[in-house]
Each structure stands twice: as structure tokens, then as C-alpha cells.
Amino acid sequence: MEFKEFEDCRAFMNLLDDRDFVLKYKHILDSKFEELVKWFLFDYIGIKTRPVPPIASYMRKINLLSLYLLVAMDDGYQNVTTENIWPAIAKDMAFNYEDGDYMRVTYAAYLDVLEYYYNFKQVQQNMQDKKTVLEEGTSAGGYQESSKNAGVTKQNSVEMEPVGLFAGVDDEDWNKGKRRKRFNFNYAKWAMDEANRSVLDQARKHNLV
């Protein structure tokens, strides 16, 4: 698939709703999603100053597709920010909790506008589909069913369990759509410090024996 117009992007992003497809081809989709983001930024909206893929300060590449999917599973950028889930997102990406704000900035710089355009095009296409149905003289009952089906596409991409991206899970786990609670960064840091202190104490006792 090549990206020459935004409809190509929309078609690709629609594929990400397919659980089996994502699980089977994740390694291929990673690079293809980077191509999509690069085309969108460089060619579609004319922003050429952002490197793709983004690189963290200590030279670690950020997987844009994983970031996009993880944020979608936690109900999107606004919810992740409001509920302070960015540290957990960073940890899911194999970074440190302290990198949560960097994940937020990266999402805002690379994916937020892309998601906005995608949602806008989805709504636009849905409206066109409804118009076509009406023009073809479909009954009121058929129209209502079509409208209902057109509105669930984006919701399906959210209702996935985070573990489903990277490990085998059954259909029940995949569709649970569990929402995370607000992340308590201070408590997580305290727990990690306590665990480290306990390990050091045990090591000292062992050395004294």
C-alpha cells in the first residue's frame, strides 16, 4: 500500500480495527504506519521538521503504531491526559514511568492531528453513505440500521485489551474494553524505591553472614 492521498491513510487505519490482522502482522504494520505518519506530516500538511520515527533523548526509537493503539485502548488522548495514564503508557512501551510526559508530547506532535483528520474523514464518509442510502429510497428502518453500523467503527478500535497487541488472548479478553484507573505516579515511585531498598537490605544481610 502506498500513501498518495488521505483516503489511503483512512483505509490503512481502518485495518487496525481487525484484531487478528494486527496480531499477525504487527511487525510489518509498524514500518507501514511510520510511512503513513511521514507522508501525512511531510506531504499532506507540510510539516517537515519532525523526524520519523521520533527518537527519545537517549536514542531510543518510539514505536508510533504501539503508541497510537495503546492510547486508543485507553479512550484517546484527552482521557489519557485527564486520567494521568501517560506514565502507564510509557511503561507499556517499555520506557520508564518518568517518560510519560514525553509520550504525551510525542503523541501530540505526531498522532493527534492525524487522528483528528481520520475521525473527520470517517464522519464525512458516514454522512455520504447515509445520503446515498436515502437517495436510493431505502426504508426508514434500513436507514436507521445503516446509521447505527456506520457509527461503531471507531468504537471497535478502542474496545481492545492492551495485552492483545503483544500476546495471544481469547476473544473474551480482547473485547472486555477495560478502562484503567487514574495512575498514581507518586505511589508507583514509592513502591519501586521500597522494593529496591528491600533488595539492598537483603544483600547486606547476606554479606554479613
XYZ file of N, CA, C and O in Angstrom:
836
model
N 0.838 -1.200 0.000
C 0.000 0.000 0.000
C 0.871 1.247 0.000
O 1.812 1.364 0.780
N 0.571 2.191 -0.887
C 1.259 3.469 -0.931
C 0.300 4.575 -0.510
O -0.914 4.461 -0.678
N 0.869 5.639 0.027
C 0.059 6.752 0.521
C 0.227 7.948 -0.415
O 1.267 8.605 -0.433
N -0.825 8.196 -1.196
C -0.808 9.292 -2.151
C -1.912 10.306 -1.872
O -1.873 11.421 -2.376
N -2.919 9.893 -1.107
C -3.995 10.787 -0.687
C -4.503 10.292 0.664
O -4.192 9.161 1.076
N -5.279 11.140 1.345
C -5.666 10.768 2.700
C -6.581 9.555 2.729
O -6.624 8.829 3.735
N -7.291 9.289 1.669
C -8.136 8.100 1.624
C -7.303 6.831 1.803
O -7.768 5.854 2.396
N -6.043 6.857 1.336
C -5.150 5.718 1.545
C -4.846 5.545 3.033
O -4.800 4.424 3.544
N -4.648 6.668 3.722
C -4.413 6.625 5.169
C -5.637 6.079 5.893
O -5.522 5.247 6.802
N -6.783 6.550 5.513
C -8.024 6.121 6.169
C -8.246 4.625 5.984
O -8.630 3.920 6.920
N -7.975 4.140 4.792
C -8.157 2.713 4.513
C -7.202 1.872 5.366
O -7.595 0.828 5.907
N -5.972 2.334 5.498
C -4.992 1.604 6.310
C -5.396 1.608 7.780
O -5.355 0.576 8.467
N -5.800 2.764 8.290
C -6.160 2.867 9.702
C -7.417 2.053 10.012
O -7.582 1.559 11.131
N -8.298 1.905 9.037
C -9.468 1.039 9.233
C -9.055 -0.415 9.463
O -9.725 -1.147 10.195
N -7.954 -0.822 8.850
C -7.470 -2.188 9.029
C -7.064 -2.470 10.468
O -7.078 -3.627 10.899
N -6.713 -1.434 11.210
C -6.250 -1.615 12.584
C -7.369 -2.030 13.525
O -7.119 -2.385 14.680
N -8.619 -2.005 13.040
C -9.741 -2.492 13.843
C -9.797 -4.020 13.883
O -10.504 -4.586 14.715
N -9.055 -4.656 12.989
C -9.088 -6.112 12.885
C -8.062 -6.720 13.833
O -6.851 -6.645 13.591
N -8.517 -7.335 14.905
C -7.634 -7.892 15.917
C -6.645 -8.899 15.341
O -5.432 -8.811 15.554
N -7.151 -9.879 14.598
C -6.292 -10.932 14.067
C -5.243 -10.367 13.112
O -4.090 -10.814 13.094
N -5.649 -9.387 12.323
C -4.732 -8.760 11.375
C -3.593 -8.059 12.110
O -2.419 -8.192 11.742
N -3.926 -7.309 13.155
C -2.908 -6.586 13.922
C -1.946 -7.557 14.590
O -0.721 -7.374 14.553
N -2.482 -8.600 15.210
C -1.631 -9.559 15.902
C -0.687 -10.278 14.941
O 0.483 -10.498 15.257
N -1.189 -10.642 13.788
C -0.406 -11.434 12.846
C 0.666 -10.625 12.138
O 1.770 -11.135 11.869
N 0.357 -9.361 11.838
C 1.263 -8.567 11.006
C 1.825 -7.332 11.721
O 2.253 -6.398 11.066
N 1.868 -7.361 13.044
C 2.291 -6.172 13.795
C 3.659 -5.682 13.347
O 3.885 -4.477 13.194
N 4.620 -6.588 13.128
C 5.977 -6.181 12.760
C 6.015 -5.483 11.405
O 6.838 -4.592 11.170
N 5.107 -5.883 10.493
C 5.026 -5.226 9.195
C 4.265 -3.908 9.306
O 4.646 -2.891 8.708
N 3.209 -3.911 10.091
C 2.393 -2.706 10.263
C 3.182 -1.574 10.912
O 2.908 -0.401 10.647
N 4.142 -1.908 11.765
C 4.955 -0.871 12.421
C 5.610 0.047 11.393
O 5.489 1.282 11.472
N 6.317 -0.549 10.439
C 7.024 0.258 9.443
C 6.053 0.948 8.490
O 6.284 2.084 8.054
N 4.937 0.268 8.182
C 3.961 0.876 7.275
C 3.292 2.080 7.936
O 3.006 3.087 7.276
N 3.036 1.979 9.234
C 2.428 3.104 9.945
C 3.392 4.288 9.993
O 2.962 5.444 9.914
N 4.680 4.015 10.126
C 5.667 5.099 10.070
C 5.632 5.794 8.708
O 5.725 7.027 8.631
N 5.501 5.007 7.640
C 5.370 5.599 6.302
C 4.138 6.489 6.230
O 4.169 7.574 5.637
N 3.047 6.015 6.808
C 1.800 6.786 6.810
C 1.997 8.123 7.523
O 1.627 9.181 6.999
N 2.579 8.068 8.733
C 2.779 9.286 9.514
C 3.706 10.247 8.777
O 3.463 11.467 8.734
N 4.760 9.714 8.193
C 5.712 10.566 7.459
C 5.037 11.239 6.273
O 5.217 12.447 6.035
N 4.240 10.485 5.499
C 3.531 11.081 4.365
C 2.559 12.149 4.849
O 2.469 13.230 4.259
N 1.838 11.851 5.919
C 0.848 12.798 6.431
C 1.503 14.098 6.868
O 1.034 15.182 6.515
N 2.592 13.992 7.629
C 3.260 15.196 8.126
C 3.979 15.949 7.009
O 3.813 17.167 6.866
N 4.769 15.241 6.214
C 5.625 15.896 5.227
C 4.838 16.392 4.020
O 5.003 17.526 3.576
N 3.986 15.517 3.471
C 3.336 15.822 2.196
C 1.929 16.392 2.332
O 1.538 17.266 1.559
N 1.174 15.904 3.310
C -0.235 16.297 3.396
C -0.416 17.627 4.109
O -1.188 18.467 3.654
N 0.281 17.800 5.241
C 0.107 19.082 5.953
C 1.376 19.939 5.950
O 1.374 21.038 6.506
N 2.458 19.449 5.327
C 3.628 20.282 5.074
C 4.532 20.528 6.264
O 5.256 21.535 6.296
N 4.545 19.639 7.253
C 5.464 19.765 8.385
C 6.638 18.825 8.142
O 6.490 17.607 8.180
N 7.823 19.393 7.885
C 8.977 18.582 7.502
C 10.093 18.616 8.550
O 11.194 18.118 8.299
N 9.819 19.180 9.710
C 10.866 19.352 10.717
C 10.847 18.270 11.799
O 11.663 18.322 12.712
N 9.942 17.324 11.704
C 9.837 16.286 12.728
C 10.370 14.958 12.188
O 9.848 14.450 11.198
N 11.394 14.411 12.825
C 11.944 13.134 12.345
C 10.963 11.992 12.561
O 10.274 11.933 13.565
N 10.909 11.102 11.586
C 10.056 9.913 11.682
C 10.940 8.691 11.437
O 11.550 8.580 10.381
N 11.016 7.775 12.432
C 10.287 7.769 13.706
C 10.907 8.738 14.711
O 12.082 9.080 14.592
N 10.151 9.165 15.719
C 10.720 10.015 16.771
C 11.714 9.217 17.616
O 11.541 8.019 17.841
N 12.749 9.896 18.073
C 13.786 9.267 18.888
C 13.826 9.956 20.244
O 13.889 11.186 20.330
N 13.787 9.163 21.318
C 13.877 9.714 22.666
C 15.280 10.274 22.894
O 16.217 9.998 22.138
N 15.442 11.051 23.957
C 16.700 11.745 24.220
C 17.871 10.790 24.383
O 19.010 11.132 24.113
N 17.609 9.560 24.826
C 18.693 8.585 24.986
C 18.708 7.612 23.808
O 19.038 6.431 23.953
N 18.323 8.122 22.621
C 18.470 7.423 21.337
C 17.641 6.144 21.243
O 18.034 5.175 20.599
N 16.472 6.132 21.863
C 15.559 5.002 21.722
C 14.401 5.391 20.813
O 13.760 6.422 21.004
N 14.146 4.558 19.847
C 13.063 4.805 18.901
C 11.711 4.590 19.580
O 11.546 3.663 20.370
N 10.760 5.461 19.278
C 9.394 5.318 19.787
C 8.535 4.677 18.701
O 8.449 5.174 17.584
N 7.917 3.569 19.041
C 7.056 2.853 18.105
C 5.714 3.576 18.010
O 4.883 3.506 18.914
N 5.505 4.268 16.906
C 4.319 5.111 16.761
C 3.028 4.305 16.708
O 2.000 4.731 17.243
N 3.071 3.136 16.073
C 1.854 2.341 15.995
C 1.445 1.832 17.374
O 0.262 1.888 17.736
N 2.399 1.348 18.151
C 2.080 0.895 19.506
C 1.524 2.043 20.342
O 0.555 1.869 21.088
N 2.126 3.226 20.211
C 1.639 4.391 20.957
C 0.212 4.727 20.546
O -0.655 4.976 21.400
N -0.059 4.717 19.255
C -1.403 5.021 18.747
C -2.433 4.036 19.286
O -3.513 4.427 19.757
N -2.112 2.736 19.227
C -3.063 1.714 19.652
C -3.286 1.722 21.159
O -4.412 1.569 21.628
N -2.224 1.921 21.929
C -2.359 1.939 23.385
C -3.217 3.115 23.849
O -4.067 2.973 24.737
N -3.016 4.279 23.246
C -3.814 5.457 23.608
C -5.272 5.237 23.203
O -6.195 5.582 23.951
N -5.492 4.626 22.038
C -6.865 4.339 21.599
C -7.560 3.411 22.586
O -8.749 3.583 22.886
N -6.839 2.432 23.116
C -7.447 1.476 24.041
C -7.783 2.107 25.387
O -8.608 1.590 26.129
N -7.146 3.235 25.698
C -7.475 3.955 26.930
C -8.347 5.172 26.635
O -8.298 6.179 27.340
N -9.139 5.080 25.574
C -10.160 6.079 25.244
C -9.623 7.389 24.695
O -10.295 8.418 24.776
N -8.419 7.382 24.158
C -7.935 8.544 23.432
C -7.104 9.517 24.248
O -6.981 9.424 25.468
N -6.539 10.478 23.526
C -5.588 11.439 24.100
C -6.175 12.206 25.279
O -5.533 12.344 26.324
N -7.381 12.703 25.120
C -7.969 13.532 26.180
C -8.157 12.733 27.468
O -7.831 13.212 28.560
N -8.668 11.514 27.344
C -8.888 10.700 28.539
C -7.572 10.292 29.192
O -7.446 10.321 30.421
N -6.594 9.913 28.377
C -5.288 9.525 28.924
C -4.664 10.689 29.684
O -4.055 10.507 30.745
N -4.829 11.901 29.158
C -4.281 13.078 29.828
C -5.060 13.398 31.097
O -4.473 13.641 32.158
N -6.387 13.387 31.022
C -7.225 13.710 32.183
C -7.012 12.721 33.313
O -6.924 13.112 34.485
N -6.901 11.435 32.978
C -6.754 10.391 33.985
C -5.301 10.128 34.366
O -5.017 9.216 35.141
N -4.385 10.904 33.815
C -2.951 10.776 34.127
C -2.455 9.352 33.878
O -1.792 8.739 34.717
N -2.743 8.827 32.681
C -2.352 7.461 32.330
C -1.051 7.439 31.524
O -0.506 6.384 31.236
N -0.503 8.604 31.179
C 0.700 8.632 30.348
C 1.868 7.855 30.949
O 2.599 7.179 30.202
N 2.109 7.894 32.275
C 3.196 7.064 32.825
C 2.972 5.581 32.562
O 3.921 4.844 32.265
N 1.724 5.117 32.660
C 1.422 3.716 32.377
C 1.620 3.405 30.895
O 2.094 2.318 30.537
N 1.259 4.354 30.027
C 1.500 4.178 28.596
C 2.997 4.023 28.342
O 3.435 3.150 27.576
N 3.796 4.870 28.985
C 5.250 4.784 28.818
C 5.767 3.418 29.250
O 6.610 2.815 28.575
N 5.269 2.920 30.370
C 5.704 1.615 30.861
C 5.295 0.508 29.892
O 6.058 -0.429 29.639
N 4.085 0.601 29.343
C 3.639 -0.371 28.346
C 4.528 -0.360 27.107
O 4.650 -1.378 26.413
N 5.133 0.791 26.834
C 6.022 0.930 25.683
C 7.459 0.535 26.017
O 8.369 0.735 25.208
N 7.661 -0.014 27.227
C 8.985 -0.448 27.701
C 9.904 0.732 28.009
O 11.131 0.603 27.973
N 9.308 1.884 28.327
C 10.065 3.023 28.819
C 9.848 3.120 30.330
O 9.196 2.270 30.938
N 10.377 4.152 30.945
C 10.197 4.365 32.379
C 8.940 5.182 32.630
O 8.460 5.906 31.754
N 8.418 5.077 33.862
C 7.251 5.883 34.220
C 7.518 7.365 33.990
O 6.634 8.113 33.573
N 8.753 7.786 34.265
C 9.097 9.206 34.131
C 9.004 9.699 32.690
O 8.991 10.906 32.448
N 8.940 8.778 31.730
C 8.857 9.166 30.318
C 7.419 9.415 29.864
O 7.179 9.639 28.675
N 6.482 9.369 30.787
C 5.087 9.561 30.426
C 4.832 10.875 29.718
O 4.105 10.921 28.716
N 5.427 11.954 30.206
C 5.183 13.250 29.584
C 5.788 13.306 28.186
O 5.233 13.957 27.290
N 6.907 12.614 27.995
C 7.499 12.569 26.656
C 6.580 11.830 25.685
O 6.462 12.212 24.516
N 5.910 10.778 26.167
C 4.942 10.072 25.326
C 3.778 10.985 24.960
O 3.271 10.964 23.843
N 3.353 11.795 25.928
C 2.248 12.726 25.669
C 2.640 13.736 24.594
O 1.874 13.991 23.651
N 3.832 14.306 24.716
C 4.295 15.291 23.745
C 4.461 14.652 22.366
O 4.106 15.247 21.340
N 4.989 13.432 22.339
C 5.175 12.733 21.068
C 3.832 12.476 20.399
O 3.674 12.687 19.185
N 2.848 12.032 21.177
C 1.526 11.780 20.608
C 0.939 13.073 20.051
O 0.372 13.082 18.948
N 1.055 14.152 20.806
C 0.503 15.433 20.366
C 1.180 15.914 19.074
O 0.520 16.455 18.178
N 2.484 15.691 18.967
C 3.233 16.201 17.820
C 3.054 15.358 16.565
O 3.099 15.878 15.444
N 2.833 14.056 16.727
C 2.827 13.151 15.583
C 1.449 12.564 15.252
O 1.156 12.310 14.084
N 0.629 12.313 16.258
C -0.559 11.497 16.032
C -1.884 12.205 16.290
O -2.916 11.781 15.755
N -1.882 13.257 17.088
C -3.145 13.892 17.462
C -3.854 14.488 16.243
O -5.060 14.312 16.063
N -3.100 15.203 15.407
C -3.701 15.804 14.211
C -4.118 14.723 13.220
O -5.179 14.810 12.589
N -3.307 13.676 13.102
C -3.659 12.559 12.235
C -4.974 11.928 12.666
O -5.844 11.645 11.830
N -5.124 11.717 13.962
C -6.359 11.128 14.475
C -7.552 12.046 14.206
O -8.645 11.575 13.868
N -7.345 13.362 14.354
C -8.422 14.316 14.094
C -8.877 14.221 12.631
O -10.086 14.146 12.347
N -7.915 14.213 11.708
C -8.263 14.116 10.292
C -8.963 12.789 9.999
O -9.927 12.743 9.219
N -8.475 11.728 10.604
C -9.078 10.409 10.387
C -10.534 10.396 10.846
O -11.425 9.936 10.127
N -10.786 10.889 12.056
C -12.155 10.921 12.578
C -13.052 11.799 11.714
O -14.219 11.462 11.463
N -12.509 12.932 11.265
C -13.280 13.832 10.404
C -13.660 13.139 9.098
O -14.819 13.205 8.650
N -12.692 12.437 8.492
C -12.962 11.744 7.239
C -13.949 10.585 7.439
O -14.765 10.298 6.555
N -13.869 9.937 8.604
C -14.822 8.872 8.900
C -16.244 9.418 8.971
O -17.178 8.838 8.413
N -16.405 10.526 9.683
C -17.726 11.153 9.791
C -18.208 11.605 8.410
O -19.372 11.405 8.039
N -17.302 12.185 7.647
C -17.651 12.648 6.304
C -18.108 11.483 5.430
O -19.115 11.588 4.701
N -17.395 10.366 5.511
C -17.768 9.195 4.719
C -19.095 8.614 5.178
O -19.923 8.199 4.368
N -19.305 8.601 6.508
C -20.566 8.099 7.045
C -21.746 8.933 6.563
O -22.814 8.398 6.236
N -21.551 10.253 6.538
C -22.608 11.140 6.055
C -22.896 10.885 4.579
O -24.046 10.900 4.139
N -21.824 10.653 3.805
C -22.006 10.364 2.388
C -22.758 9.047 2.203
O -23.627 8.931 1.322
N -22.416 8.054 3.041
C -23.113 6.766 2.957
C -24.599 6.925 3.272
O -25.451 6.318 2.616
N -24.905 7.736 4.281
C -26.306 7.959 4.642
C -27.056 8.649 3.499
O -28.200 8.311 3.190
N -26.383 9.614 2.891
C -27.009 10.338 1.783
C -27.307 9.389 0.627
O -28.371 9.448 0.007
N -26.345 8.490 0.365
C -26.532 7.523 -0.725
C -27.711 6.600 -0.436
O -28.527 6.299 -1.317
N -27.812 6.159 0.824
C -28.911 5.285 1.218
C -30.249 5.978 1.015
O -31.213 5.394 0.496
N -30.324 7.249 1.423
C -31.575 7.993 1.258
C -31.932 8.170 -0.211
O -33.093 8.050 -0.606
N -30.922 8.468 -1.019
C -31.184 8.692 -2.442
C -31.653 7.417 -3.134
O -32.341 7.473 -4.145
N -31.253 6.284 -2.610
C -31.665 5.021 -3.212
C -33.034 4.575 -2.718
O -33.520 3.503 -3.069
N -33.649 5.388 -1.861
C -35.004 5.105 -1.421
C -35.103 3.995 -0.401
O -36.117 3.294 -0.336
N -34.068 3.828 0.420
C -34.111 2.790 1.444
C -35.155 3.133 2.494
O -35.373 4.290 2.813
N -35.808 2.141 3.022
C -36.835 2.358 4.040
C -36.230 2.964 5.282
O -35.026 2.885 5.523
N -37.078 3.564 6.105
C -36.610 4.214 7.326
C -35.912 3.227 8.246
O -34.911 3.543 8.872
N -36.433 2.016 8.343
C -35.803 1.019 9.205
C -34.425 0.658 8.727
O -33.484 0.533 9.515
N -34.249 0.490 7.417
C -32.943 0.170 6.868
C -31.960 1.296 7.070
O -30.783 1.082 7.325
N -32.449 2.532 6.954
C -31.580 3.696 7.152
C -31.065 3.772 8.572
O -29.897 4.053 8.822
N -31.959 3.497 9.534
C -31.530 3.553 10.928
C -30.466 2.502 11.213
O -29.504 2.754 11.929
N -30.638 1.312 10.624
C -29.646 0.252 10.856
C -28.311 0.630 10.243
O -27.253 0.401 10.809
N -28.339 1.232 9.043
C -27.108 1.658 8.396
C -26.391 2.709 9.209
O -25.176 2.698 9.359
N -27.153 3.676 9.761
C -26.559 4.727 10.574
C -25.901 4.147 11.814
O -24.829 4.571 12.231
N -26.567 3.172 12.407
C -26.022 2.551 13.614
C -24.709 1.854 13.319
O -23.734 1.994 14.049
N -24.648 1.104 12.214
C -23.441 0.370 11.856
C -22.300 1.315 11.533
O -21.140 1.047 11.850
N -22.617 2.450 10.883
C -21.566 3.383 10.493
C -20.931 4.045 11.689
O -19.780 4.465 11.635
N -21.640 4.116 12.810
C -21.123 4.831 13.969
C -20.244 4.030 14.889
O -19.655 4.586 15.809
N -20.140 2.697 14.672
C -19.403 1.869 15.624
C -17.980 1.579 15.197
O -17.229 0.943 15.923
N -17.557 2.041 14.006
C -16.239 1.677 13.501
C -15.136 2.116 14.438
O -14.258 1.352 14.798
N -15.165 3.407 14.856
C -14.103 3.909 15.726
C -14.165 3.265 17.095
O -13.144 3.012 17.736
N -15.381 2.971 17.577
C -15.527 2.379 18.907
C -14.850 1.023 18.977
O -14.236 0.666 19.976
N -14.924 0.234 17.900
C -14.343 -1.095 17.897
C -12.841 -1.057 18.132
O -12.287 -1.942 18.770
N -12.144 -0.014 17.619
C -10.707 0.053 17.795
C -10.325 0.346 19.227
O -9.217 0.062 19.656
N -11.256 0.937 20.007
C -10.963 1.255 21.394
C -11.183 0.056 22.288
O -10.479 -0.135 23.279
N -12.167 -0.796 21.927
C -12.549 -1.886 22.808
C -11.607 -3.073 22.657
O -11.994 -4.173 22.313
N -10.296 -2.842 22.943
C -9.317 -3.902 22.899
C -8.506 -3.860 24.185
O -8.209 -2.800 24.703
N -8.158 -5.004 24.677
C -7.330 -5.104 25.871
C -5.885 -4.828 25.488
O -5.401 -5.334 24.483
N -5.114 -4.004 26.240
C -3.735 -3.702 25.863
C -2.885 -4.939 25.611
O -2.084 -4.963 24.689
N -3.063 -5.987 26.404
C -2.245 -7.181 26.218
C -2.479 -7.808 24.859
O -1.627 -8.518 24.329
N -3.620 -7.522 24.243
C -3.956 -8.128 22.971
C -3.026 -7.719 21.845
O -2.937 -8.412 20.840
N -2.339 -6.599 21.980
C -1.447 -6.154 20.934
C -0.204 -7.014 20.836
O 0.373 -7.181 19.775
N 0.231 -7.551 21.954
C 1.555 -8.140 22.011
C 1.562 -9.573 22.509
O 2.614 -10.167 22.682
N 0.415 -10.175 22.785
C 0.366 -11.549 23.268
C -0.945 -12.178 22.846
O -1.918 -11.499 22.551
N -0.994 -13.500 22.854
C -2.218 -14.187 22.460
C -3.263 -14.123 23.548
O -3.005 -14.442 24.701
N -4.455 -13.693 23.201
C -5.556 -13.626 24.154
C -6.804 -14.161 23.473
O -6.890 -14.214 22.249
N -7.775 -14.573 24.280
C -9.008 -15.072 23.686
C -9.955 -13.916 23.395
O -9.717 -12.773 23.763
N -11.059 -14.226 22.714
C -11.981 -13.180 22.289
C -12.590 -12.441 23.461
O -12.844 -11.241 23.396
N -12.835 -13.163 24.560
C -13.456 -12.511 25.716
C -12.532 -11.446 26.282
O -12.953 -10.336 26.589
N -11.238 -11.765 26.427
C -10.288 -10.787 26.937
C -10.143 -9.609 25.989
O -10.045 -8.460 26.400
N -10.121 -9.904 24.685
C -9.914 -8.846 23.690
C -11.033 -7.817 23.724
O -10.806 -6.620 23.560
N -12.251 -8.256 23.955
C -13.410 -7.372 23.846
C -13.879 -6.780 25.165
O -14.886 -6.085 25.203
N -13.164 -7.047 26.256
C -13.613 -6.530 27.543
C -13.579 -5.011 27.597
O -14.422 -4.386 28.211
N -12.574 -4.416 26.941
C -12.503 -2.959 26.913
C -12.325 -2.355 28.303
O -12.936 -1.340 28.635
N -11.493 -2.963 29.114
C -11.286 -2.459 30.474
C -10.642 -1.079 30.445
O -9.729 -0.838 29.695
N -11.137 -0.198 31.286
C -10.599 1.142 31.381
C -9.716 1.269 32.589
O -10.065 0.840 33.678
N -8.544 1.822 32.441
C -7.620 1.938 33.556
C -8.028 3.054 34.498
O -8.613 4.037 34.095
N -7.672 2.878 35.742
C -7.910 3.934 36.720
C -6.795 4.969 36.628
O -5.752 4.739 36.038
N -7.037 6.107 37.244
C -6.037 7.174 37.261
C -4.711 6.638 37.810
O -4.679 5.986 38.840
N -3.632 6.933 37.129
C -2.329 6.412 37.515
C -1.737 7.268 38.625
O -1.628 8.481 38.499
N -1.351 6.625 39.720
C -0.744 7.315 40.856
C 0.766 7.192 40.731
O 1.378 6.233 41.187
N 1.396 8.179 40.118
C 2.832 8.126 39.865
C 3.627 8.126 41.161
O 4.614 7.400 41.302
N 3.222 8.929 42.130
C 3.967 9.001 43.392
C 3.970 7.664 44.116
O 4.990 7.236 44.675
N 2.822 6.978 44.092
C 2.762 5.680 44.750
C 3.633 4.662 44.028
O 4.335 3.863 44.657
N 3.601 4.684 42.699
C 4.424 3.743 41.932
C 5.901 3.961 42.205
O 6.672 3.009 42.372
N 6.311 5.231 42.272
C 7.713 5.533 42.546
C 8.093 5.081 43.953
O 9.166 4.504 44.180
N 7.199 5.310 44.923
C 7.469 4.870 46.297
C 7.599 3.357 46.359
O 8.500 2.811 47.008
N 6.714 2.638 45.671
C 6.755 1.177 45.684
C 8.049 0.653 45.075
O 8.649 -0.298 45.590
N 8.497 1.285 43.996
C 9.750 0.859 43.375
C 10.939 1.139 44.277
O 11.854 0.310 44.405
N 10.931 2.307 44.946
C 12.018 2.640 45.877
C 12.055 1.663 47.050
O 13.131 1.238 47.492
N 10.869 1.295 47.552
C 10.798 0.349 48.663
C 11.303 -1.028 48.234
O 12.004 -1.708 48.995
N 10.966 -1.440 47.031
C 11.431 -2.735 46.532
C 12.945 -2.747 46.386
O 13.616 -3.715 46.769
N 13.495 -1.648 45.855
C 14.945 -1.562 45.708
C 15.640 -1.573 47.071
O 16.680 -2.209 47.256
N 15.049 -0.844 48.034
C 15.642 -0.797 49.368
C 15.621 -2.169 50.013
O 16.586 -2.596 50.659
N 14.531 -2.896 49.826
C 14.417 -4.236 50.400
C 15.479 -5.175 49.832
O 16.085 -5.969 50.563
N 15.697 -5.083 48.507
C 16.716 -5.919 47.873
C 18.099 -5.600 48.426
O 18.901 -6.500 48.718
N 18.395 -4.303 48.592
C 19.701 -3.905 49.132
C 19.871 -4.381 50.565
O 20.960 -4.834 50.959
N 18.810 -4.291 51.368
C 18.882 -4.746 52.758
C 19.162 -6.242 52.824
O 19.972 -6.713 53.638
N 18.486 -6.999 51.970
C 18.694 -8.439 51.950
C 20.110 -8.784 51.529
O 20.738 -9.713 52.046
N 20.642 -8.028 50.561
C 22.011 -8.254 50.109
C 23.007 -7.980 51.204
O 23.991 -8.711 51.388
N 22.789 -6.893 51.986
C 23.696 -6.573 53.088
C 23.692 -7.658 54.143
O 24.727 -8.060 54.664
N 22.493 -8.152 54.477
C 22.376 -9.222 55.486
C 23.103 -10.494 55.023
O 23.751 -11.177 55.793
N 22.953 -10.773 53.733
C 23.597 -11.949 53.179
C 25.126 -11.821 53.258
O 25.837 -12.791 53.564
N 25.639 -10.612 53.013
C 27.082 -10.403 53.046
C 27.652 -10.487 54.453
O 28.817 -10.819 54.651
N 26.802 -10.192 55.447
C 27.261 -10.227 56.827
C 27.312 -11.646 57.381
O 27.962 -11.901 58.401
N 26.611 -12.545 56.762
C 26.567 -13.930 57.253
C 27.893 -14.642 56.976
O 28.447 -14.549 55.905
